[in-house]
mmCIF file of C-alpha atoms in Angstrom:
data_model
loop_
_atom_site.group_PDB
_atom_site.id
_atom_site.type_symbol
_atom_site.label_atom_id
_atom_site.label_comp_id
_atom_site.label_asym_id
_atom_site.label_seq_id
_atom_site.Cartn_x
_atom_site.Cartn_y
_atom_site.Cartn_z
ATOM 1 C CA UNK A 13 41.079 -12.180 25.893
ATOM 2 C CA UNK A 14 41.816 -10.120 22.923
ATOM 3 C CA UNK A 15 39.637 -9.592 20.000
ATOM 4 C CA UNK A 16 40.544 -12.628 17.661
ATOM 5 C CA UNK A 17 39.489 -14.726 20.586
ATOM 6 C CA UNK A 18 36.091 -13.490 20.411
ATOM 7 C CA UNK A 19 35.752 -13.867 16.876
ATOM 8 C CA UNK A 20 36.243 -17.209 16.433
ATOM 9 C CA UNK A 21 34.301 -18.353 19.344
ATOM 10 C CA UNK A 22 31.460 -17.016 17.097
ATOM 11 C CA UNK A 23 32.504 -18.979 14.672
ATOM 12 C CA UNK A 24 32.392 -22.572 16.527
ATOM 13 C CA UNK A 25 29.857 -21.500 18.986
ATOM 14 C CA UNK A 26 26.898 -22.336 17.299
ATOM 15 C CA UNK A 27 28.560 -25.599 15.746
ATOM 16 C CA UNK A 28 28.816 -26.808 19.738
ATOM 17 C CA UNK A 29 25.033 -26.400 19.889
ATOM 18 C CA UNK A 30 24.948 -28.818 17.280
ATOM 19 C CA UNK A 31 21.966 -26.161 15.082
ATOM 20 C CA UNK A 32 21.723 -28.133 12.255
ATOM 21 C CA UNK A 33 24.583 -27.442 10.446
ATOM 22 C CA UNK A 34 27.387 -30.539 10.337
ATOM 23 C CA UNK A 35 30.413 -29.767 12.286
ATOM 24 C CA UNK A 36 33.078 -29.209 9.895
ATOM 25 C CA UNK A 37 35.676 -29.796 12.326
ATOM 26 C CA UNK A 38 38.075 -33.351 12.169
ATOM 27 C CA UNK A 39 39.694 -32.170 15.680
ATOM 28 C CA UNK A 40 38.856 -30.710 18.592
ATOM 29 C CA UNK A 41 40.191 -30.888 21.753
ATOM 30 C CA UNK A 42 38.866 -28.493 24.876
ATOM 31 C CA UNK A 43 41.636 -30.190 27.045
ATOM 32 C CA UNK A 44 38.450 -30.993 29.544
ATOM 33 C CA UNK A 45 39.982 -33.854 32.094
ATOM 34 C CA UNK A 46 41.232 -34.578 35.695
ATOM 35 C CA UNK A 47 44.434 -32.234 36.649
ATOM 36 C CA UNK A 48 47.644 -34.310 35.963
ATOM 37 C CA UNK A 49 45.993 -36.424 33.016
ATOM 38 C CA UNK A 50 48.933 -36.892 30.695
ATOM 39 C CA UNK A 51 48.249 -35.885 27.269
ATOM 40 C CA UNK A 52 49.252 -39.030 25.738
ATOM 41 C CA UNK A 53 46.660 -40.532 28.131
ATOM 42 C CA UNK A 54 43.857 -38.105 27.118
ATOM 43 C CA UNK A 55 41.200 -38.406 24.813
ATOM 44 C CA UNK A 56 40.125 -35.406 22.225
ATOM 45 C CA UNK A 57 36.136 -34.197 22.150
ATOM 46 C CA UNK A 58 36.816 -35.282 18.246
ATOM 47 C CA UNK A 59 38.878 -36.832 15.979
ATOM 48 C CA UNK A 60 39.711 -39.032 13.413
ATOM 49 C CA UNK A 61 39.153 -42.667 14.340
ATOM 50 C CA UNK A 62 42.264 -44.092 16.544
ATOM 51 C CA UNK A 63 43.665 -40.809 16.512
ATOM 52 C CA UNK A 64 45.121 -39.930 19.939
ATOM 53 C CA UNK A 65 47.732 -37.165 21.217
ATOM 54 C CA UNK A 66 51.416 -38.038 20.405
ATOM 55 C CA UNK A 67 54.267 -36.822 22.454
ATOM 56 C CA UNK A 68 57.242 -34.866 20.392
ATOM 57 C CA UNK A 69 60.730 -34.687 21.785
ATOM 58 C CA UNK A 70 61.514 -31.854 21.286
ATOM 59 C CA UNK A 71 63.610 -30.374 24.418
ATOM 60 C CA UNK A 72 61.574 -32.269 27.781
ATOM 61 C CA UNK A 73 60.402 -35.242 28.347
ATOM 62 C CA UNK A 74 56.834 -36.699 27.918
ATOM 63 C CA UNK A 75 55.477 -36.302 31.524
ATOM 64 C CA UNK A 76 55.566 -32.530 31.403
ATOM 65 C CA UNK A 77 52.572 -31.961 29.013
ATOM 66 C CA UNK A 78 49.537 -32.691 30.385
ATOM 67 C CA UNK A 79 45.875 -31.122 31.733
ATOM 68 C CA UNK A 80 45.548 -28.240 33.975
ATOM 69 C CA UNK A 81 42.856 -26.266 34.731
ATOM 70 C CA UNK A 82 40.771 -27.694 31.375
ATOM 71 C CA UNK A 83 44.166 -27.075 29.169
ATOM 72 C CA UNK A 84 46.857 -28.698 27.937
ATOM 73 C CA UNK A 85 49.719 -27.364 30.380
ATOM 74 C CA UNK A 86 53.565 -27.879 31.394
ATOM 75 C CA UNK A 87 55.350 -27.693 34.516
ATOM 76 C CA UNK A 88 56.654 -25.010 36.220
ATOM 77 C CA UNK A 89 59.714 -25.686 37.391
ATOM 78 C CA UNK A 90 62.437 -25.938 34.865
ATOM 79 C CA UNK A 91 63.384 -25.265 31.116
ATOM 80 C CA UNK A 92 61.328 -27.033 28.113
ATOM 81 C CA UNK A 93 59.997 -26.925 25.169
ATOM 82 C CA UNK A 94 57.079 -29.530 24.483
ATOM 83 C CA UNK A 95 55.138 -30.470 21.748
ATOM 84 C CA UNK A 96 52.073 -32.709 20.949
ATOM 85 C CA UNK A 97 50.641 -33.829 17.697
ATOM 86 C CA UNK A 98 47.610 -35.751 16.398
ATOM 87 C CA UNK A 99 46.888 -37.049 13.330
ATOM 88 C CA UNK A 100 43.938 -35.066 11.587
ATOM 89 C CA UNK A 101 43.407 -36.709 8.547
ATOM 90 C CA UNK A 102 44.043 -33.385 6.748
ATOM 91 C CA UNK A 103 47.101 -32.144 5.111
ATOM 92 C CA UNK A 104 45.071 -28.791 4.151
ATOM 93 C CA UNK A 105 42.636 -26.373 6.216
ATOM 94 C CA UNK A 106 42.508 -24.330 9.138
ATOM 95 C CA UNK A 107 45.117 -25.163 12.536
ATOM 96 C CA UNK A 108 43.600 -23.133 15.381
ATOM 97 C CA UNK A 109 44.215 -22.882 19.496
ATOM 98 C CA UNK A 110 43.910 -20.606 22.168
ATOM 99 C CA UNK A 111 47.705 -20.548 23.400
ATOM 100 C CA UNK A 112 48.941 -18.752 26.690
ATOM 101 C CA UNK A 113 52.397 -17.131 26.820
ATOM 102 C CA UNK A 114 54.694 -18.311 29.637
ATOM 103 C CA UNK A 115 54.710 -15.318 32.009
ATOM 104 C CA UNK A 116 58.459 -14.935 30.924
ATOM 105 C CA UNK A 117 60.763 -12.489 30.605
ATOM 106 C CA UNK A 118 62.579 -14.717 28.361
ATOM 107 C CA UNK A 119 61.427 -16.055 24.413
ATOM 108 C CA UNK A 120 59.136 -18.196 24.551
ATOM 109 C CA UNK A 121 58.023 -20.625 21.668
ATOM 110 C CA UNK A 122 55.138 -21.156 22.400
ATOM 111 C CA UNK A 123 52.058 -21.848 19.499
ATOM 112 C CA UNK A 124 51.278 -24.662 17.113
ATOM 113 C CA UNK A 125 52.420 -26.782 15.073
ATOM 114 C CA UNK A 126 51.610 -28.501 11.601
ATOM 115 C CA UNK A 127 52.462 -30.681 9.272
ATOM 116 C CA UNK A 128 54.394 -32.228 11.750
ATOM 117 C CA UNK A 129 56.358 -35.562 11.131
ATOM 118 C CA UNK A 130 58.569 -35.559 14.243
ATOM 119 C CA UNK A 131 60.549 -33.240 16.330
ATOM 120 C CA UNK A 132 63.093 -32.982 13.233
ATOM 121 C CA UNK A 133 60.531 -32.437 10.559
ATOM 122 C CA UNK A 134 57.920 -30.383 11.918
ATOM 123 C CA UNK A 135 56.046 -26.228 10.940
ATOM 124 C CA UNK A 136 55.714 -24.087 13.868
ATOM 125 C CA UNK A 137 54.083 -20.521 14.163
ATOM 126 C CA UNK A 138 54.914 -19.344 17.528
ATOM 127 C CA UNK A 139 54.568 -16.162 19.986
ATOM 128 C CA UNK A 140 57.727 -14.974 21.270
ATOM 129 C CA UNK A 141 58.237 -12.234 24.553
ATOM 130 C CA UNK A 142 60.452 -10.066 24.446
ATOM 131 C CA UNK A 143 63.523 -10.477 26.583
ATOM 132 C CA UNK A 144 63.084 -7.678 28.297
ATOM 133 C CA UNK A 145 59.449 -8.588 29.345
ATOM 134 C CA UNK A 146 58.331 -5.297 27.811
ATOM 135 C CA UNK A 147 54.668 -6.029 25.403
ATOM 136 C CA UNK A 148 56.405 -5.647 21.868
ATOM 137 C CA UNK A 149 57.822 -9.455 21.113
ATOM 138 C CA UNK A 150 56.977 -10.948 17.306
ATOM 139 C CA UNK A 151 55.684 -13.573 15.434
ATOM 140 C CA UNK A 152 57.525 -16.233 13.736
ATOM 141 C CA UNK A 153 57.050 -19.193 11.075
ATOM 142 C CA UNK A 154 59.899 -21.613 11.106
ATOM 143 C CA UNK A 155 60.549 -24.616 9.064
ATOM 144 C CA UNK A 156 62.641 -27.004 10.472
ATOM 145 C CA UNK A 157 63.562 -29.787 7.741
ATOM 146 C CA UNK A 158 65.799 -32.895 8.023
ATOM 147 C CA UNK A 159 66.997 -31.412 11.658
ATOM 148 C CA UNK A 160 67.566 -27.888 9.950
ATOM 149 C CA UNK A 161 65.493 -25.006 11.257
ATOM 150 C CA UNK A 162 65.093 -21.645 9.242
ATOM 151 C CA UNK A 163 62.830 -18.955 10.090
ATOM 152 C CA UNK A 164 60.865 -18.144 7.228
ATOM 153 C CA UNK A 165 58.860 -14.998 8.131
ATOM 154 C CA UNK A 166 58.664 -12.878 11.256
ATOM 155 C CA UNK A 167 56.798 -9.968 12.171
ATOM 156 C CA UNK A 168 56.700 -7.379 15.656
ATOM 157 C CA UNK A 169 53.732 -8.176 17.854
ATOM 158 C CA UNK A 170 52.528 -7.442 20.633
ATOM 159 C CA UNK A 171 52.586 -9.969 22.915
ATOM 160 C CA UNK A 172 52.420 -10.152 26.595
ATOM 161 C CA UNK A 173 53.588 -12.656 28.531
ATOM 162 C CA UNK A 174 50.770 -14.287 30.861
ATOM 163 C CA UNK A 175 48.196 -12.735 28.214
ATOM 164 C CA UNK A 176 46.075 -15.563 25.869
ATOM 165 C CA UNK A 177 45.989 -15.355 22.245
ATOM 166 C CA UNK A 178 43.996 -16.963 19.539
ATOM 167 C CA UNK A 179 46.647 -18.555 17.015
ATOM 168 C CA UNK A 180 45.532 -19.814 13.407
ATOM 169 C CA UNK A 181 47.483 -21.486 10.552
ATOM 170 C CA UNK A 182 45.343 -21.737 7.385
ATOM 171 C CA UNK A 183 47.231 -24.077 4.572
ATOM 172 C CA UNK A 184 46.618 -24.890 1.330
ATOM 173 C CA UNK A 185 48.844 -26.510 -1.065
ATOM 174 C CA UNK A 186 51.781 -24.087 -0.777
ATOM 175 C CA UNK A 187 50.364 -21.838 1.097
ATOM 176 C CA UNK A 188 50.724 -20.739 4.157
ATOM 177 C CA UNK A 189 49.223 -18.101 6.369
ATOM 178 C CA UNK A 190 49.233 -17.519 10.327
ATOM 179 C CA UNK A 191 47.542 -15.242 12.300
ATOM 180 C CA UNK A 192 47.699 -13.935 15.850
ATOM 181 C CA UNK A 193 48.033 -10.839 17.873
ATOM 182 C CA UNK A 194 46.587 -9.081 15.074
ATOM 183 C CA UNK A 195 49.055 -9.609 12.905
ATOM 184 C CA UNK A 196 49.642 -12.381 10.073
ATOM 185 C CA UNK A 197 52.287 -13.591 7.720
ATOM 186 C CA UNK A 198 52.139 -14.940 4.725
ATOM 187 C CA UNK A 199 54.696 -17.538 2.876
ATOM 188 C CA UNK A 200 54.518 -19.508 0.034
ATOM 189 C CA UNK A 201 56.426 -23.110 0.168
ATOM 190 C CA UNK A 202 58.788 -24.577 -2.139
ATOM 191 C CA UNK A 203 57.335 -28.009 -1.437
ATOM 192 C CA UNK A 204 53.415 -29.300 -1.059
ATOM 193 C CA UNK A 205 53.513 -30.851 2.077
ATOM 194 C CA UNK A 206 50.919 -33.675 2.441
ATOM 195 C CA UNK A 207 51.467 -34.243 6.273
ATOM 196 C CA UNK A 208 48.693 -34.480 8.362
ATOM 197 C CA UNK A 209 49.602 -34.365 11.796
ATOM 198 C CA UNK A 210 49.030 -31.193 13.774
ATOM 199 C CA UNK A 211 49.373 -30.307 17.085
ATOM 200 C CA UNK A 212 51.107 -27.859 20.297
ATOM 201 C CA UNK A 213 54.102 -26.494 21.241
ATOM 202 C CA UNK A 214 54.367 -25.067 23.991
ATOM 203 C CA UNK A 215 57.885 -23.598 26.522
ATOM 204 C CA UNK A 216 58.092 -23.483 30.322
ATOM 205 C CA UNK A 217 60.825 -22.338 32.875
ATOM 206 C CA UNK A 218 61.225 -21.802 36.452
ATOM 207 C CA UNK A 219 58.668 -19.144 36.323
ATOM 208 C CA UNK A 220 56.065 -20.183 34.822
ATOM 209 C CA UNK A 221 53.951 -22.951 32.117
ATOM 210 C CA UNK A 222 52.252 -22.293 28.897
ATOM 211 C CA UNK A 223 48.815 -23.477 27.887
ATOM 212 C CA UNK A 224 46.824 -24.044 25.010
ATOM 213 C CA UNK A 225 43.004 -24.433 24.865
ATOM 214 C CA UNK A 226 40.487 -25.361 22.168
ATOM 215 C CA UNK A 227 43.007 -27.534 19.589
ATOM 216 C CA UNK A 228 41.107 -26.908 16.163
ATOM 217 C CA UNK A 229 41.356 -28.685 13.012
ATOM 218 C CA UNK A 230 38.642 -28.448 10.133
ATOM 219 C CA UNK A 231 38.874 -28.252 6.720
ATOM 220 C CA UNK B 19 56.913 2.346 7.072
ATOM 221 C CA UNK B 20 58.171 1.041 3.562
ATOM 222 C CA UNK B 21 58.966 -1.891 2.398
ATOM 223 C CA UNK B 22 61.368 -3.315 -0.239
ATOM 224 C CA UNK B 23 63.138 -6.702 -1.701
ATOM 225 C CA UNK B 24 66.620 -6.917 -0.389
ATOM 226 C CA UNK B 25 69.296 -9.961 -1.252
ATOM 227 C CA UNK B 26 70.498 -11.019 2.036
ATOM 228 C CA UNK B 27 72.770 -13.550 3.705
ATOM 229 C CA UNK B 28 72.175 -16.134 5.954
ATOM 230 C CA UNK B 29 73.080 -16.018 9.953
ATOM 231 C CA UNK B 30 72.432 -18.803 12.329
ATOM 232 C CA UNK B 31 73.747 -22.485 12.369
ATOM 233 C CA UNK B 32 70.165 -24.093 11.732
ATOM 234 C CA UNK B 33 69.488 -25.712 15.236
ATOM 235 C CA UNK B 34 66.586 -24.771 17.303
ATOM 236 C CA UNK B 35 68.122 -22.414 19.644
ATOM 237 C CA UNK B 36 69.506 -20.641 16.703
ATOM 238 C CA UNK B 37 67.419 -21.066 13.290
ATOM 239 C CA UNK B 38 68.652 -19.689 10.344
ATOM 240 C CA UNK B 39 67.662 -16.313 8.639
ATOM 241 C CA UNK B 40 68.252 -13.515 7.341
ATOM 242 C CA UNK B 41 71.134 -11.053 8.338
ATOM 243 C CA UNK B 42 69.083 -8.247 7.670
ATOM 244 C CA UNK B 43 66.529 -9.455 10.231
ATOM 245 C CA UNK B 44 69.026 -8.692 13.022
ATOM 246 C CA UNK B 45 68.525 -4.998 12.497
ATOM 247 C CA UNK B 46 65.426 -3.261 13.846
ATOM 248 C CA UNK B 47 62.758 -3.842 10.794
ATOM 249 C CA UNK B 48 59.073 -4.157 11.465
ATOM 250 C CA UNK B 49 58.699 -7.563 9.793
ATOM 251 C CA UNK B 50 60.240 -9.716 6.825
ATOM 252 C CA UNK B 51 59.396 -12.736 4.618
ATOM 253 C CA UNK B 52 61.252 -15.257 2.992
ATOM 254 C CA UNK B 53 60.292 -14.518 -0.542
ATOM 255 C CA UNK B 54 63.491 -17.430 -2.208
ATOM 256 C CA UNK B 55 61.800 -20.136 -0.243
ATOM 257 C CA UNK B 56 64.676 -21.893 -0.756
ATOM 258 C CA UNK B 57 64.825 -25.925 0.869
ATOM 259 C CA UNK B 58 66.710 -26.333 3.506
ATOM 260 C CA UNK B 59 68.827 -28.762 1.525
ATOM 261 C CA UNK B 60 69.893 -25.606 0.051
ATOM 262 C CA UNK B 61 70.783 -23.870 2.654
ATOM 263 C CA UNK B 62 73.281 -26.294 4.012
ATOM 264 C CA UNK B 63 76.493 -26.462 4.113
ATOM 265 C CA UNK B 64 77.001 -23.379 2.336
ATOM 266 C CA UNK B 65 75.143 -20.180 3.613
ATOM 267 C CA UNK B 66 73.519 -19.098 0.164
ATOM 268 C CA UNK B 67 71.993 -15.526 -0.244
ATOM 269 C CA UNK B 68 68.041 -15.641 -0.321
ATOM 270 C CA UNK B 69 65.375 -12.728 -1.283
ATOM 271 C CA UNK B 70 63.407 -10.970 1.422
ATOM 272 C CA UNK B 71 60.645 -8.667 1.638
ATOM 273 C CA UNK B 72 61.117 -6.298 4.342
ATOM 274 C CA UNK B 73 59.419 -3.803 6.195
ATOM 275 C CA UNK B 74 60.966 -0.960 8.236
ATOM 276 C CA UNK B 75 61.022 2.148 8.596
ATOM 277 C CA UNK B 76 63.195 5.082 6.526
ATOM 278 C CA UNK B 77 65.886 4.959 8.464
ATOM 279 C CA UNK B 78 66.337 1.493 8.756
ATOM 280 C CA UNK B 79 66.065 1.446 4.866
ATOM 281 C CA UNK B 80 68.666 4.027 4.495
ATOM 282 C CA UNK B 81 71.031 1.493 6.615
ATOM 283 C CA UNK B 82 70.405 -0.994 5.219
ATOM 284 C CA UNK B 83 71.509 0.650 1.355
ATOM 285 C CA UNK B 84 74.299 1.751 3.181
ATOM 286 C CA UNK B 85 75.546 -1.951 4.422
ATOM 287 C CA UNK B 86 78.009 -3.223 2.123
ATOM 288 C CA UNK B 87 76.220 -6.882 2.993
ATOM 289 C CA UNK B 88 72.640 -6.088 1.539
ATOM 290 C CA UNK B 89 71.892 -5.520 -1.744
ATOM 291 C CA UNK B 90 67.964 -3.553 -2.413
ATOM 292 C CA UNK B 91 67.048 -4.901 -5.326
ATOM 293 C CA UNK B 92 63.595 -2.977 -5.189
ATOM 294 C CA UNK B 93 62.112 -0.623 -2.838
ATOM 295 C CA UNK B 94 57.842 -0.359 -3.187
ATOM 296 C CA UNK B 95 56.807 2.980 -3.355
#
């Protein structure tokens, strides 16, 4: 666990022991469940009424996201990239998950994404290894539009594969800004998005799954 | 480190595997950011320059004045 980690667990720590104060949060998901539970099939600690997990096509199928160990997982045994969404309520606020790099020594997108539509209209801030499995990968916000994907900021970060990191997307109107590994970037949009679905993405191969852990949203 | 606004060409054909962005993100800087912002519609079919902030180090810098592709438009002090 690296040091963001800690911080925000300080943050919705003494919201879980319900002290008084009224839990801000409109999702959040702990991944708690039976091994093999599909996501699809599981249901979030909170959220928006008749919200539920949605599967996103993105470059698997839908039976290779689902709980391990208390986290939303993959398989191990061949090359994807998965995503999950939910519908928050919220086009605006804070995106947040604990999200464990693929023990790769290939890229791996792996991280969350927001104001997600479908696999073709979708935000993703993601971790990416470097190829040659050393620490130093990067950091990366891509819009992908209409099928189109650009990368609209990047930045070098240190991130190991196997290792966990706490990931954050805070948005309001235009803006945009992610943080993880220490590092954050910083983009302002050419268009107010008012989507409110949120969610995972998250890359396996032969080696090894990803995870994520602790799906935020709040305001 | 420094940093500094350079007009840049696209690379990439837009699909997942291979996004596009900036040329001058192939070469060894620290970090950029796309400061155009341009939609996507815009991008497509023709590769348009954008504006990005980079940061890199000296060196990098001194290529990247050098490369006949990038134009520095301003370099931050």
């Amino acid at each position: 666990m690296n040091g963001p980690l800690a911080a925000r667990g300080a943050l919705v720590g003494p919201l879980g022991r319900g002290g008084g104060a009224a839990d801000p949060r409109v999702v959040y998901d702990p991944f708690t469940g039976a091994d093999g539970t599909m996501l699809y099939n599981h249901t979030p600690d909170k959220a928006p009424p008749g919200a539920t997990w949605s599967y996103l096509p993105i470059n698997g199928d839908p039976n290779t996201l689902y709980l391990r160990s208390n986290r939303a997982g993959t398989v191990d045994y061949y090359l994807a990239v998965v995503g999950a969404i939910i519908d928050s309520g919220i086009a605006d606020g804070t995106i947040m998950a604990d999200i464990t790099v693929a023990n790769s020594t290939g890229a791996a997108n792996t991280g969350l994404l927001f104001r997600t539509a479908s696999a073709d209209n979708r935000w993703q801030f993601i971790l990416i290894t470097n190829p040659s499995g050393a620490g130093t990968g990067s950091v990366r916000l891509i819009e992908r539009t209409a099928g189109v994907s650009v990368v609209r900021a990047t930045t070098n970060a240190d991130v190991v594969p196997g290792s966990t990191y706490a990931m954050s997307v805070a948005l309001a109107g235009t803006s945009i800004v992610c943080a993880a590994c220490g590092m954050q970037i910083s983009f302002t949009s050419s268009v107010r998005s008012t989507i409110t679905s949120h969610g995972i993405i998250l890359f396996t191969n032969s080696l090894n799954g990803s995870y994520a852990d602790n799906f935020t949203v709040q305001p | 480190m420094t940093t500094a606004y350079v007009l840049t060409p696209y690379t990439g054909t837009g699909s997942d595997d291979d996004p596009y962005q900036p040329l001058v993100g192939t070469l060894p800087v620290a970090a950029w950011r796309d400061v155009t912002a341009a939609e996507t519609i815009d991008i497509v079919p023709v590769v348009n320059l954008l504006v990005v902030l980079v940061t890199c180090s000296a060196a990098v810098l001194a290529s990247i004045y050098a490369d006949s592709r990038f134009e520095v438009l301003y370099e931050e002090a």
